[in-house]
């Protein structure tokens, strides 16, 4: 049998895919990374479940040598990652945390990172419990005020790490203004874009150097995969991160890449519904007699609204709230009595989830630190899914009582 000619090398993005850059979001999301399989014409990228590739002679291969370094299913997804974030390059990792870890591995002992004081607890744990031990210094500031970032810059600042909107308080940081600071400090700016997704926000267009995603969330979208992504424009930076990806080995398997490729195809439809349901529920919660405060950047009077409106295309389906009765008992009652909102960590799937950050997603942040940064014991976080909004409201109404 004649070997089938597969004309893709790990750095090649076909012209038909490059043309997508100028297309609208829905077209990009459906076609990103999807080219008919060169060996069969299969419209869906096959799951190349292989660990290695047969070579014709030493050093003579089709661009694939060993699956930790390259895999065609992963390559299709990495092209898709680039396209959906208006980037030149995308890299896929075994989890969001592995993607974050790879960015920190660009640094050397003595280097400093300015990071948000309100961010995903797992990022905070990685920074404080793992990387501080290797001599990287982290300065945590409220990144929603650029003055705090300016004040924290030193000659050793090499990276600014921003999450916007933040998990779980929905604080908004001005990406373009922070990019101006990072450029003058000659530091990299990496934005964790997990909460917004590329449907709502594209940080590279606003001057960021790297975008990070927990693809576990909106990109996968169906709560069936753990994965992380990095997107960037600079070829040298891509080389450094690719070196870390293959040398440290936190790569996703091909089946997981297939699932995220499939998830991305409906990102625009899902996000539209997440936003619509999110708005209905946020406004309903704010009018509820037993609710003290609702965190959602779509409220015209929320502190980050003007910036969010400027840099996002919508406000998403993530909402946090506190009850007037701030006791843990009252919060626990709500957390354990919803039926449609399942009590679980994670977010961004089609089904609605309810979460207690203090004991779940953000338990790794010391209590004093949490409270100081506004994350109280009784805060409840919702990942609003794409079920019927009226059914979701009825479920919350019963649980809040
Ligand atoms: C904002 C944010 N960043 C990063 C992560 C980490 O991603 P993963 O769980 O895929 O490692 C999460 C997970 O919840 C997250 O919410």
mmCIF file of C-alpha atoms and ligand atoms in Angstrom:
data_model
loop_
_atom_site.group_PDB
_atom_site.id
_atom_site.type_symbol
_atom_site.label_atom_id
_atom_site.label_comp_id
_atom_site.label_asym_id
_atom_site.label_seq_id
_atom_site.Cartn_x
_atom_site.Cartn_y
_atom_site.Cartn_z
ATOM 1 C CA UNK A 1 0.000 0.000 0.000
ATOM 2 C CA UNK A 2 1.371 3.437 -0.929
ATOM 3 C CA UNK A 3 1.816 5.556 2.172
ATOM 4 C CA UNK A 4 -0.684 8.416 2.175
ATOM 5 C CA UNK A 5 0.894 11.819 1.853
ATOM 6 C CA UNK A 6 0.236 13.933 4.886
ATOM 7 C CA UNK A 7 1.338 17.466 4.243
ATOM 8 C CA UNK A 8 1.292 19.078 7.628
ATOM 9 C CA UNK A 9 4.211 20.020 9.745
ATOM 10 C CA UNK A 10 3.700 21.188 13.310
ATOM 11 C CA UNK A 11 4.140 24.856 12.392
ATOM 12 C CA UNK A 12 2.071 24.837 9.234
ATOM 13 C CA UNK A 13 -1.361 26.535 9.264
ATOM 14 C CA UNK A 14 -3.058 26.067 5.899
ATOM 15 C CA UNK A 15 -4.081 29.072 3.821
ATOM 16 C CA UNK A 16 -7.754 28.132 4.040
ATOM 17 C CA UNK A 17 -7.494 28.295 7.833
ATOM 18 C CA UNK A 18 -5.512 31.542 7.726
ATOM 19 C CA UNK A 19 -8.391 33.114 5.757
ATOM 20 C CA UNK A 20 -10.641 32.501 8.739
ATOM 21 C CA UNK A 21 -8.829 35.270 10.605
ATOM 22 C CA UNK A 22 -10.952 37.834 8.753
ATOM 23 C CA UNK A 23 -14.248 36.007 9.250
ATOM 24 C CA UNK A 24 -16.989 36.470 11.834
ATOM 25 C CA UNK A 25 -16.974 34.577 15.140
ATOM 26 C CA UNK A 26 -19.500 31.868 14.192
ATOM 27 C CA UNK A 27 -17.573 30.950 11.038
ATOM 28 C CA UNK A 28 -14.267 30.940 12.891
ATOM 29 C CA UNK A 29 -15.532 28.720 15.685
ATOM 30 C CA UNK A 30 -17.042 26.146 13.326
ATOM 31 C CA UNK A 31 -14.124 25.941 10.911
ATOM 32 C CA UNK A 32 -11.184 26.612 13.255
ATOM 33 C CA UNK A 33 -8.677 23.778 12.945
ATOM 34 C CA UNK A 34 -11.047 21.726 10.795
ATOM 35 C CA UNK A 35 -9.599 20.665 7.495
ATOM 36 C CA UNK A 36 -10.625 17.415 5.815
ATOM 37 C CA UNK A 37 -8.256 14.717 7.041
ATOM 38 C CA UNK A 38 -5.514 14.498 4.395
ATOM 39 C CA UNK A 39 -5.443 10.700 4.474
ATOM 40 C CA UNK A 40 -9.194 9.975 4.089
ATOM 41 C CA UNK A 41 -11.109 13.225 3.634
ATOM 42 C CA UNK A 42 -12.899 12.694 6.969
ATOM 43 C CA UNK A 43 -14.584 16.009 7.804
ATOM 44 C CA UNK A 44 -14.030 15.542 11.544
ATOM 45 C CA UNK A 45 -10.401 15.429 12.638
ATOM 46 C CA UNK A 46 -9.609 11.796 13.505
ATOM 47 C CA UNK A 47 -8.404 10.860 16.968
ATOM 48 C CA UNK A 48 -4.796 9.908 16.190
ATOM 49 C CA UNK A 49 -4.411 7.513 19.084
ATOM 50 C CA UNK A 50 -0.735 6.779 18.611
ATOM 51 C CA UNK A 51 2.414 7.245 20.653
ATOM 52 C CA UNK A 52 4.867 7.275 17.742
ATOM 53 C CA UNK A 53 5.183 7.591 13.935
ATOM 54 C CA UNK A 54 7.066 5.322 11.532
ATOM 55 C CA UNK A 55 9.962 7.077 9.833
ATOM 56 C CA UNK A 56 11.237 6.294 6.324
ATOM 57 C CA UNK A 57 14.860 6.777 7.362
ATOM 58 C CA UNK A 58 16.488 8.382 10.414
ATOM 59 C CA UNK A 59 15.362 12.007 10.471
ATOM 60 C CA UNK A 60 13.051 11.516 7.452
ATOM 61 C CA UNK A 61 9.468 11.771 8.627
ATOM 62 C CA UNK A 62 6.191 13.511 7.895
ATOM 63 C CA UNK A 63 6.639 16.167 10.573
ATOM 64 C CA UNK A 64 5.646 13.831 13.385
ATOM 65 C CA UNK A 65 8.192 11.894 15.454
ATOM 66 C CA UNK A 66 6.788 11.156 18.900
ATOM 67 C CA UNK A 67 3.365 12.039 20.289
ATOM 68 C CA UNK A 68 4.561 14.049 23.298
ATOM 69 C CA UNK A 69 6.118 16.464 20.784
ATOM 70 C CA UNK A 70 3.492 16.356 18.011
ATOM 71 C CA UNK A 71 0.127 14.762 17.371
ATOM 72 C CA UNK A 72 -2.158 15.558 14.392
ATOM 73 C CA UNK A 73 -5.334 15.808 16.512
ATOM 74 C CA UNK A 74 -3.553 18.141 18.908
ATOM 75 C CA UNK A 75 -2.136 20.081 15.954
ATOM 76 C CA UNK A 76 -5.667 20.657 14.576
ATOM 77 C CA UNK A 77 -6.766 21.900 18.000
ATOM 78 C CA UNK A 78 -3.702 24.120 18.386
ATOM 79 C CA UNK A 79 -4.528 25.727 15.017
ATOM 80 C CA UNK A 80 -8.088 26.204 16.264
ATOM 81 C CA UNK A 81 -6.793 27.799 19.477
ATOM 82 C CA UNK A 82 -4.771 30.268 17.427
ATOM 83 C CA UNK A 83 -7.706 31.164 15.186
ATOM 84 C CA UNK A 84 -10.305 31.676 17.916
ATOM 85 C CA UNK A 85 -8.055 34.090 19.849
ATOM 86 C CA UNK A 86 -6.800 35.988 16.746
ATOM 87 C CA UNK A 87 -3.343 34.591 17.522
ATOM 88 C CA UNK A 88 -0.604 33.257 15.302
ATOM 89 C CA UNK A 89 0.078 30.235 17.513
ATOM 90 C CA UNK A 90 -1.768 27.980 19.934
ATOM 91 C CA UNK A 91 -0.500 25.309 22.323
ATOM 92 C CA UNK A 92 -2.583 22.700 24.158
ATOM 93 C CA UNK A 93 -1.823 21.419 27.672
ATOM 94 C CA UNK A 94 -3.111 18.660 29.928
ATOM 95 C CA UNK A 95 -5.011 21.183 32.105
ATOM 96 C CA UNK A 96 -5.448 24.907 32.621
ATOM 97 C CA UNK A 97 -3.078 24.708 35.563
ATOM 98 C CA UNK A 98 -0.454 22.981 33.358
ATOM 99 C CA UNK A 99 -0.761 25.876 30.880
ATOM 100 C CA UNK A 100 -0.266 28.399 33.714
ATOM 101 C CA UNK A 101 2.678 26.365 35.047
ATOM 102 C CA UNK A 102 4.310 26.480 31.608
ATOM 103 C CA UNK A 103 4.103 30.285 31.514
ATOM 104 C CA UNK A 104 5.818 30.542 34.913
ATOM 105 C CA UNK A 105 8.558 28.218 33.616
ATOM 106 C CA UNK A 106 9.597 31.032 31.250
ATOM 107 C CA UNK A 107 10.964 32.806 34.354
ATOM 108 C CA UNK A 108 14.171 32.509 36.370
ATOM 109 C CA UNK A 109 14.837 32.654 40.119
ATOM 110 C CA UNK A 110 14.711 36.292 41.260
ATOM 111 C CA UNK A 111 12.150 37.272 38.636
ATOM 112 C CA UNK A 112 8.957 38.903 39.853
ATOM 113 C CA UNK A 113 5.338 38.438 38.850
ATOM 114 C CA UNK A 114 2.541 40.903 39.507
ATOM 115 C CA UNK A 115 -0.647 38.875 39.907
ATOM 116 C CA UNK A 116 -4.260 39.618 40.731
ATOM 117 C CA UNK A 117 -5.232 39.310 44.407
ATOM 118 C CA UNK A 118 -8.585 37.843 43.343
ATOM 119 C CA UNK A 119 -8.093 34.937 40.987
ATOM 120 C CA UNK A 120 -8.689 31.218 40.656
ATOM 121 C CA UNK A 121 -7.512 29.508 43.870
ATOM 122 C CA UNK A 122 -5.518 26.890 41.952
ATOM 123 C CA UNK A 123 -3.419 29.592 40.250
ATOM 124 C CA UNK A 124 -2.757 31.154 43.662
ATOM 125 C CA UNK A 125 -1.791 27.722 45.067
ATOM 126 C CA UNK A 126 0.570 27.038 42.145
ATOM 127 C CA UNK A 127 2.253 30.419 42.590
ATOM 128 C CA UNK A 128 2.582 30.389 46.392
ATOM 129 C CA UNK A 129 3.104 26.701 47.165
ATOM 130 C CA UNK A 130 5.159 25.598 44.168
ATOM 131 C CA UNK A 131 6.872 28.491 42.412
ATOM 132 C CA UNK A 132 7.783 30.649 45.397
ATOM 133 C CA UNK A 133 9.967 27.722 46.518
ATOM 134 C CA UNK A 134 12.009 28.141 43.344
ATOM 135 C CA UNK A 135 12.748 31.800 43.949
ATOM 136 C CA UNK A 136 10.021 33.440 41.863
ATOM 137 C CA UNK A 137 8.479 36.376 43.717
ATOM 138 C CA UNK A 138 4.755 37.137 43.408
ATOM 139 C CA UNK A 139 3.235 40.502 44.277
ATOM 140 C CA UNK A 140 -0.556 40.312 44.617
ATOM 141 C CA UNK A 141 -2.459 43.495 43.883
ATOM 142 C CA UNK A 142 -5.963 44.560 42.945
ATOM 143 C CA UNK A 143 -5.406 44.669 39.181
ATOM 144 C CA UNK A 144 -8.746 46.397 38.577
ATOM 145 C CA UNK A 145 -6.922 49.651 39.455
ATOM 146 C CA UNK A 146 -3.929 50.128 37.143
ATOM 147 C CA UNK A 147 -2.287 52.421 39.705
ATOM 148 C CA UNK A 148 -1.697 49.350 41.890
ATOM 149 C CA UNK A 149 0.089 47.596 39.041
ATOM 150 C CA UNK A 150 2.246 50.631 38.242
ATOM 151 C CA UNK A 151 3.234 50.878 41.894
ATOM 152 C CA UNK A 152 4.207 47.199 42.048
ATOM 153 C CA UNK A 153 6.520 47.238 39.003
ATOM 154 C CA UNK A 154 10.232 46.834 39.798
ATOM 155 C CA UNK A 155 13.315 46.238 37.662
ATOM 156 C CA UNK A 156 12.740 42.505 38.226
ATOM 157 C CA UNK A 157 9.124 42.404 37.015
ATOM 158 C CA UNK A 158 9.021 39.910 34.154
ATOM 159 C CA UNK A 159 5.350 38.932 34.046
ATOM 160 C CA UNK A 160 1.963 40.469 34.813
ATOM 161 C CA UNK A 161 -0.750 37.847 35.366
ATOM 162 C CA UNK A 162 -4.315 39.058 35.029
ATOM 163 C CA UNK A 163 -7.654 37.300 35.190
ATOM 164 C CA UNK A 164 -10.651 39.307 33.922
ATOM 165 C CA UNK A 165 -13.434 38.830 34.884
ATOM 166 C CA UNK A 166 -11.977 37.283 38.030
ATOM 167 C CA UNK A 167 -13.055 34.046 39.637
ATOM 168 C CA UNK A 168 -15.253 34.467 41.702
ATOM 169 C CA UNK A 169 -15.783 38.216 42.326
ATOM 170 C CA UNK A 170 -16.126 39.222 38.640
ATOM 171 C CA UNK A 171 -13.661 42.092 39.003
ATOM 172 C CA UNK A 172 -12.669 43.633 35.703
ATOM 173 C CA UNK A 173 -9.171 44.747 34.722
ATOM 174 C CA UNK A 174 -8.407 47.084 31.826
ATOM 175 C CA UNK A 175 -6.326 44.866 29.516
ATOM 176 C CA UNK A 176 -5.178 47.652 27.149
ATOM 177 C CA UNK A 177 -4.073 49.910 30.024
ATOM 178 C CA UNK A 178 -2.188 47.042 31.701
ATOM 179 C CA UNK A 179 -0.581 46.105 28.363
ATOM 180 C CA UNK A 180 0.820 49.646 28.159
ATOM 181 C CA UNK A 181 2.397 49.185 31.614
ATOM 182 C CA UNK A 182 3.792 45.733 30.777
ATOM 183 C CA UNK A 183 5.332 47.057 27.561
ATOM 184 C CA UNK A 184 7.085 49.942 29.268
ATOM 185 C CA UNK A 185 8.294 47.541 31.997
ATOM 186 C CA UNK A 186 9.475 45.070 29.295
ATOM 187 C CA UNK A 187 7.437 42.393 31.054
ATOM 188 C CA UNK A 188 5.048 39.887 29.504
ATOM 189 C CA UNK A 189 1.323 40.249 30.041
ATOM 190 C CA UNK A 190 -0.628 36.986 30.290
ATOM 191 C CA UNK A 191 -4.431 37.129 30.563
ATOM 192 C CA UNK A 192 -6.445 34.195 31.897
ATOM 193 C CA UNK A 193 -9.436 34.501 29.552
ATOM 194 C CA UNK A 194 -11.313 31.475 30.923
ATOM 195 C CA UNK A 195 -14.367 33.347 32.258
ATOM 196 C CA UNK A 196 -14.946 35.478 29.157
ATOM 197 C CA UNK A 197 -14.021 32.927 26.460
ATOM 198 C CA UNK A 198 -12.892 34.152 23.026
ATOM 199 C CA UNK A 199 -16.545 34.798 22.173
ATOM 200 C CA UNK A 200 -16.591 37.736 24.574
ATOM 201 C CA UNK A 201 -13.020 38.987 24.724
ATOM 202 C CA UNK A 202 -9.715 38.705 22.807
ATOM 203 C CA UNK A 203 -6.836 39.926 25.026
ATOM 204 C CA UNK A 204 -4.146 39.696 22.316
ATOM 205 C CA UNK A 205 -6.051 42.316 20.299
ATOM 206 C CA UNK A 206 -5.815 44.567 23.360
ATOM 207 C CA UNK A 207 -2.036 44.197 23.669
ATOM 208 C CA UNK A 208 -1.552 41.083 25.842
ATOM 209 C CA UNK A 209 1.366 38.785 24.969
ATOM 210 C CA UNK A 210 -0.192 35.469 26.010
ATOM 211 C CA UNK A 211 -3.769 34.309 26.507
ATOM 212 C CA UNK A 212 -4.387 31.398 28.826
ATOM 213 C CA UNK A 213 -7.552 29.281 29.003
ATOM 214 C CA UNK A 214 -8.803 26.512 31.173
ATOM 215 C CA UNK A 215 -10.308 24.784 28.104
ATOM 216 C CA UNK A 216 -12.039 22.542 30.645
ATOM 217 C CA UNK A 217 -14.635 25.321 30.862
ATOM 218 C CA UNK A 218 -16.362 27.167 27.974
ATOM 219 C CA UNK A 219 -14.091 25.905 25.173
ATOM 220 C CA UNK A 220 -14.846 22.238 25.904
ATOM 221 C CA UNK A 221 -18.263 23.285 27.150
ATOM 222 C CA UNK A 222 -19.686 19.879 28.087
ATOM 223 C CA UNK A 223 -17.985 19.070 31.418
ATOM 224 C CA UNK A 224 -16.250 16.050 29.917
ATOM 225 C CA UNK A 225 -12.608 17.080 29.571
ATOM 226 C CA UNK A 226 -9.719 18.706 31.462
ATOM 227 C CA UNK A 227 -7.461 20.819 29.267
ATOM 228 C CA UNK A 228 -5.525 24.078 29.045
ATOM 229 C CA UNK A 229 -4.491 26.401 26.226
ATOM 230 C CA UNK A 230 -1.996 29.155 25.515
ATOM 231 C CA UNK A 231 -2.228 31.486 22.529
ATOM 232 C CA UNK A 232 0.411 33.991 21.408
ATOM 233 C CA UNK A 233 1.650 35.986 18.390
ATOM 234 C CA UNK A 234 5.385 36.109 18.956
ATOM 235 C CA UNK A 235 7.246 33.244 17.223
ATOM 236 C CA UNK A 236 10.140 33.290 19.706
ATOM 237 C CA UNK A 237 7.725 33.101 22.640
ATOM 238 C CA UNK A 238 5.914 30.223 20.912
ATOM 239 C CA UNK A 239 9.250 28.393 20.526
ATOM 240 C CA UNK A 240 10.042 28.826 24.230
ATOM 241 C CA UNK A 241 6.592 27.616 25.291
ATOM 242 C CA UNK A 242 6.652 24.720 22.816
ATOM 243 C CA UNK A 243 10.043 23.713 24.256
ATOM 244 C CA UNK A 244 8.510 23.727 27.757
ATOM 245 C CA UNK A 245 5.434 21.812 26.495
ATOM 246 C CA UNK A 246 7.494 18.988 25.007
ATOM 247 C CA UNK A 247 10.242 18.996 27.659
ATOM 248 C CA UNK A 248 7.927 18.994 30.676
ATOM 249 C CA UNK A 249 5.307 16.840 28.958
ATOM 250 C CA UNK A 250 1.982 18.173 30.268
ATOM 251 C CA UNK A 251 0.274 17.415 26.946
ATOM 252 C CA UNK A 252 -3.370 16.415 26.448
ATOM 253 C CA UNK A 253 -4.319 13.106 24.849
ATOM 254 C CA UNK A 254 -5.804 13.036 21.339
ATOM 255 C CA UNK A 255 -9.323 12.097 22.491
ATOM 256 C CA UNK A 256 -9.383 15.132 24.785
ATOM 257 C CA UNK A 257 -8.204 17.305 21.873
ATOM 258 C CA UNK A 258 -11.039 15.918 19.739
ATOM 259 C CA UNK A 259 -13.587 16.781 22.449
ATOM 260 C CA UNK A 260 -12.392 20.380 22.696
ATOM 261 C CA UNK A 261 -12.330 20.712 18.878
ATOM 262 C CA UNK A 262 -15.954 19.600 18.855
ATOM 263 C CA UNK A 263 -16.841 21.900 21.753
ATOM 264 C CA UNK A 264 -15.425 24.977 20.009
ATOM 265 C CA UNK A 265 -17.803 24.457 17.052
ATOM 266 C CA UNK A 266 -20.781 25.543 19.179
ATOM 267 C CA UNK A 267 -19.028 28.093 21.400
ATOM 268 C CA UNK A 268 -20.895 31.058 19.865
ATOM 269 C CA UNK A 269 -24.328 29.458 20.304
ATOM 270 C CA UNK A 270 -23.621 28.355 23.846
ATOM 271 C CA UNK A 271 -22.097 31.695 24.888
ATOM 272 C CA UNK A 272 -25.049 33.622 23.460
ATOM 273 C CA UNK A 273 -27.377 31.566 25.663
ATOM 274 C CA UNK A 274 -25.046 31.730 28.709
ATOM 275 C CA UNK A 275 -25.093 35.537 28.378
ATOM 276 C CA UNK A 276 -28.859 35.735 27.939
ATOM 277 C CA UNK A 277 -29.589 33.412 30.871
ATOM 278 C CA UNK A 278 -26.856 35.082 32.960
ATOM 279 C CA UNK A 279 -28.419 38.509 32.535
ATOM 280 C CA UNK A 280 -31.932 37.282 33.397
ATOM 281 C CA UNK A 281 -30.713 35.507 36.531
ATOM 282 C CA UNK A 282 -28.390 38.327 37.678
ATOM 283 C CA UNK A 283 -31.227 40.878 37.432
ATOM 284 C CA UNK A 284 -33.700 38.522 39.107
ATOM 285 C CA UNK A 285 -31.276 37.833 41.976
ATOM 286 C CA UNK A 286 -30.615 41.539 42.495
ATOM 287 C CA UNK A 287 -34.360 42.143 42.983
ATOM 288 C CA UNK A 288 -34.726 39.247 45.446
ATOM 289 C CA UNK A 289 -35.629 40.337 48.969
ATOM 290 C CA UNK A 290 -33.204 37.853 50.587
ATOM 291 C CA UNK A 291 -30.172 38.697 48.422
ATOM 292 C CA UNK A 292 -27.715 41.336 49.673
ATOM 293 C CA UNK A 293 -25.306 41.661 46.765
ATOM 294 C CA UNK A 294 -24.884 40.273 43.260
ATOM 295 C CA UNK A 295 -21.550 40.293 41.433
ATOM 296 C CA UNK A 296 -22.037 40.492 37.649
ATOM 297 C CA UNK A 297 -20.166 42.948 35.393
ATOM 298 C CA UNK A 298 -23.265 43.647 33.276
ATOM 299 C CA UNK A 299 -24.857 45.843 35.964
ATOM 300 C CA UNK A 300 -24.555 49.444 34.817
ATOM 301 C CA UNK A 301 -23.456 50.476 38.342
ATOM 302 C CA UNK A 302 -20.897 47.703 38.876
ATOM 303 C CA UNK A 303 -17.358 49.090 39.330
ATOM 304 C CA UNK A 304 -15.918 47.386 36.237
ATOM 305 C CA UNK A 305 -18.899 47.935 33.929
ATOM 306 C CA UNK A 306 -17.442 50.687 31.733
ATOM 307 C CA UNK A 307 -14.203 48.775 31.117
ATOM 308 C CA UNK A 308 -16.097 45.508 30.588
ATOM 309 C CA UNK A 309 -18.379 47.186 28.072
ATOM 310 C CA UNK A 310 -15.369 48.509 26.239
ATOM 311 C CA UNK A 311 -13.330 45.291 26.053
ATOM 312 C CA UNK A 312 -16.015 42.560 26.103
ATOM 313 C CA UNK A 313 -18.862 41.723 23.700
ATOM 314 C CA UNK A 314 -21.183 40.624 26.505
ATOM 315 C CA UNK A 315 -21.081 39.847 30.217
ATOM 316 C CA UNK A 316 -21.217 36.055 30.404
ATOM 317 C CA UNK A 317 -22.988 33.553 32.569
ATOM 318 C CA UNK A 318 -20.863 33.666 35.722
ATOM 319 C CA UNK A 319 -22.523 35.291 38.736
ATOM 320 C CA UNK A 320 -21.678 35.393 42.437
ATOM 321 C CA UNK A 321 -23.966 36.529 45.233
ATOM 322 C CA UNK A 322 -24.356 36.799 48.987
ATOM 323 C CA UNK A 323 -27.532 36.494 50.979
ATOM 324 C CA UNK A 324 -28.676 39.136 53.483
ATOM 325 C CA UNK A 325 -28.395 36.377 56.086
ATOM 326 C CA UNK A 326 -24.610 35.970 55.817
ATOM 327 C CA UNK A 327 -24.516 32.843 58.000
ATOM 328 C CA UNK A 328 -22.987 29.683 56.597
ATOM 329 C CA UNK A 329 -26.189 27.894 57.541
ATOM 330 C CA UNK A 330 -28.234 30.041 55.149
ATOM 331 C CA UNK A 331 -25.671 29.689 52.333
ATOM 332 C CA UNK A 332 -25.475 25.916 52.882
ATOM 333 C CA UNK A 333 -29.237 25.629 52.627
ATOM 334 C CA UNK A 334 -29.198 27.230 49.169
ATOM 335 C CA UNK A 335 -26.109 25.272 48.080
ATOM 336 C CA UNK A 336 -27.656 21.947 48.960
ATOM 337 C CA UNK A 337 -31.237 22.479 47.860
ATOM 338 C CA UNK A 338 -31.063 23.427 44.192
ATOM 339 C CA UNK A 339 -32.085 20.660 41.814
ATOM 340 C CA UNK A 340 -31.117 21.994 38.373
ATOM 341 C CA UNK A 341 -27.986 23.773 39.623
ATOM 342 C CA UNK A 342 -25.687 20.913 40.635
ATOM 343 C CA UNK A 343 -23.319 21.515 43.533
ATOM 344 C CA UNK A 344 -19.931 21.039 41.913
ATOM 345 C CA UNK A 345 -16.586 22.660 41.159
ATOM 346 C CA UNK A 346 -15.888 23.872 37.621
ATOM 347 C CA UNK A 347 -17.939 26.059 35.275
ATOM 348 C CA UNK A 348 -18.664 26.787 31.651
ATOM 349 C CA UNK A 349 -20.572 23.604 30.803
ATOM 350 C CA UNK A 350 -24.030 23.475 29.258
ATOM 351 C CA UNK A 351 -25.496 22.473 32.615
ATOM 352 C CA UNK A 352 -25.817 24.935 35.495
ATOM 353 C CA UNK A 353 -23.565 24.550 38.523
ATOM 354 C CA UNK A 354 -23.622 26.095 41.989
ATOM 355 C CA UNK A 355 -20.406 26.395 43.961
ATOM 356 C CA UNK A 356 -19.152 27.512 47.360
ATOM 357 C CA UNK A 357 -15.770 29.140 46.589
ATOM 358 C CA UNK A 358 -14.602 29.299 50.233
ATOM 359 C CA UNK A 359 -14.728 25.514 50.674
ATOM 360 C CA UNK A 360 -14.383 24.379 47.056
ATOM 361 C CA UNK A 361 -12.607 26.237 44.218
ATOM 362 C CA UNK A 362 -10.824 28.739 46.492
ATOM 363 C CA UNK A 363 -10.199 26.589 49.586
ATOM 364 C CA UNK A 364 -6.456 26.763 48.913
ATOM 365 C CA UNK A 365 -6.394 30.504 49.684
ATOM 366 C CA UNK A 366 -5.850 31.189 53.433
ATOM 367 C CA UNK A 367 -9.065 32.499 55.048
ATOM 368 C CA UNK A 368 -7.569 35.874 56.140
ATOM 369 C CA UNK A 369 -6.297 36.441 52.610
ATOM 370 C CA UNK A 370 -9.695 35.539 51.115
ATOM 371 C CA UNK A 371 -11.647 37.783 53.465
ATOM 372 C CA UNK A 372 -9.177 40.675 52.970
ATOM 373 C CA UNK A 373 -9.795 40.470 49.224
ATOM 374 C CA UNK A 374 -13.570 40.432 49.581
ATOM 375 C CA UNK A 375 -14.207 36.699 49.186
ATOM 376 C CA UNK A 376 -16.445 35.999 52.181
ATOM 377 C CA UNK A 377 -17.349 32.623 53.715
ATOM 378 C CA UNK A 378 -20.942 32.766 52.506
ATOM 379 C CA UNK A 379 -20.322 33.803 48.877
ATOM 380 C CA UNK A 380 -22.180 31.595 46.387
ATOM 381 C CA UNK A 381 -21.026 31.280 42.756
ATOM 382 C CA UNK A 382 -23.230 30.252 39.845
ATOM 383 C CA UNK A 383 -22.166 28.969 36.469
ATOM 384 C CA UNK A 384 -25.384 29.608 34.584
ATOM 385 C CA UNK A 385 -25.911 26.938 31.938
ATOM 386 C CA UNK A 386 -28.018 26.998 28.802
ATOM 387 C CA UNK A 387 -31.189 25.376 30.154
ATOM 388 C CA UNK A 388 -34.429 27.388 30.078
ATOM 389 C CA UNK A 389 -33.826 30.512 32.192
ATOM 390 C CA UNK A 390 -37.303 30.399 33.769
ATOM 391 C CA UNK A 391 -36.689 26.865 35.030
ATOM 392 C CA UNK A 392 -33.348 27.964 36.465
ATOM 393 C CA UNK A 393 -34.976 30.926 38.222
ATOM 394 C CA UNK A 394 -37.698 28.686 39.655
ATOM 395 C CA UNK A 395 -34.983 26.336 40.980
ATOM 396 C CA UNK A 396 -33.101 29.213 42.686
ATOM 397 C CA UNK A 397 -36.357 30.703 43.986
ATOM 398 C CA UNK A 398 -37.240 27.479 45.774
ATOM 399 C CA UNK A 399 -33.729 27.087 47.192
ATOM 400 C CA UNK A 400 -33.469 30.696 48.454
ATOM 401 C CA UNK A 401 -37.011 30.432 49.821
HETATM 402 C C1 LIG B 1 -10.165 31.111 35.868
HETATM 403 C C2 LIG B 1 -9.515 29.761 35.918
HETATM 404 N N1 LIG B 1 -8.244 29.618 35.507
HETATM 405 C C3 LIG B 1 -7.620 28.420 35.537
HETATM 406 C C4 LIG B 1 -8.253 27.280 35.992
HETATM 407 C C5 LIG B 1 -7.518 25.977 36.032
HETATM 408 O O1 LIG B 1 -7.917 25.151 35.001
HETATM 409 P P1 LIG B 1 -7.946 23.535 35.051
HETATM 410 O O2 LIG B 1 -8.914 23.158 36.129
HETATM 411 O O3 LIG B 1 -8.356 23.161 33.664
HETATM 412 O O4 LIG B 1 -6.559 23.103 35.390
HETATM 413 C C6 LIG B 1 -9.588 27.386 36.427
HETATM 414 C C7 LIG B 1 -10.289 26.192 36.943
HETATM 415 O O5 LIG B 1 -11.309 26.291 37.573
HETATM 416 C C8 LIG B 1 -10.233 28.654 36.377
HETATM 417 O O6 LIG B 1 -11.502 28.816 36.795
#
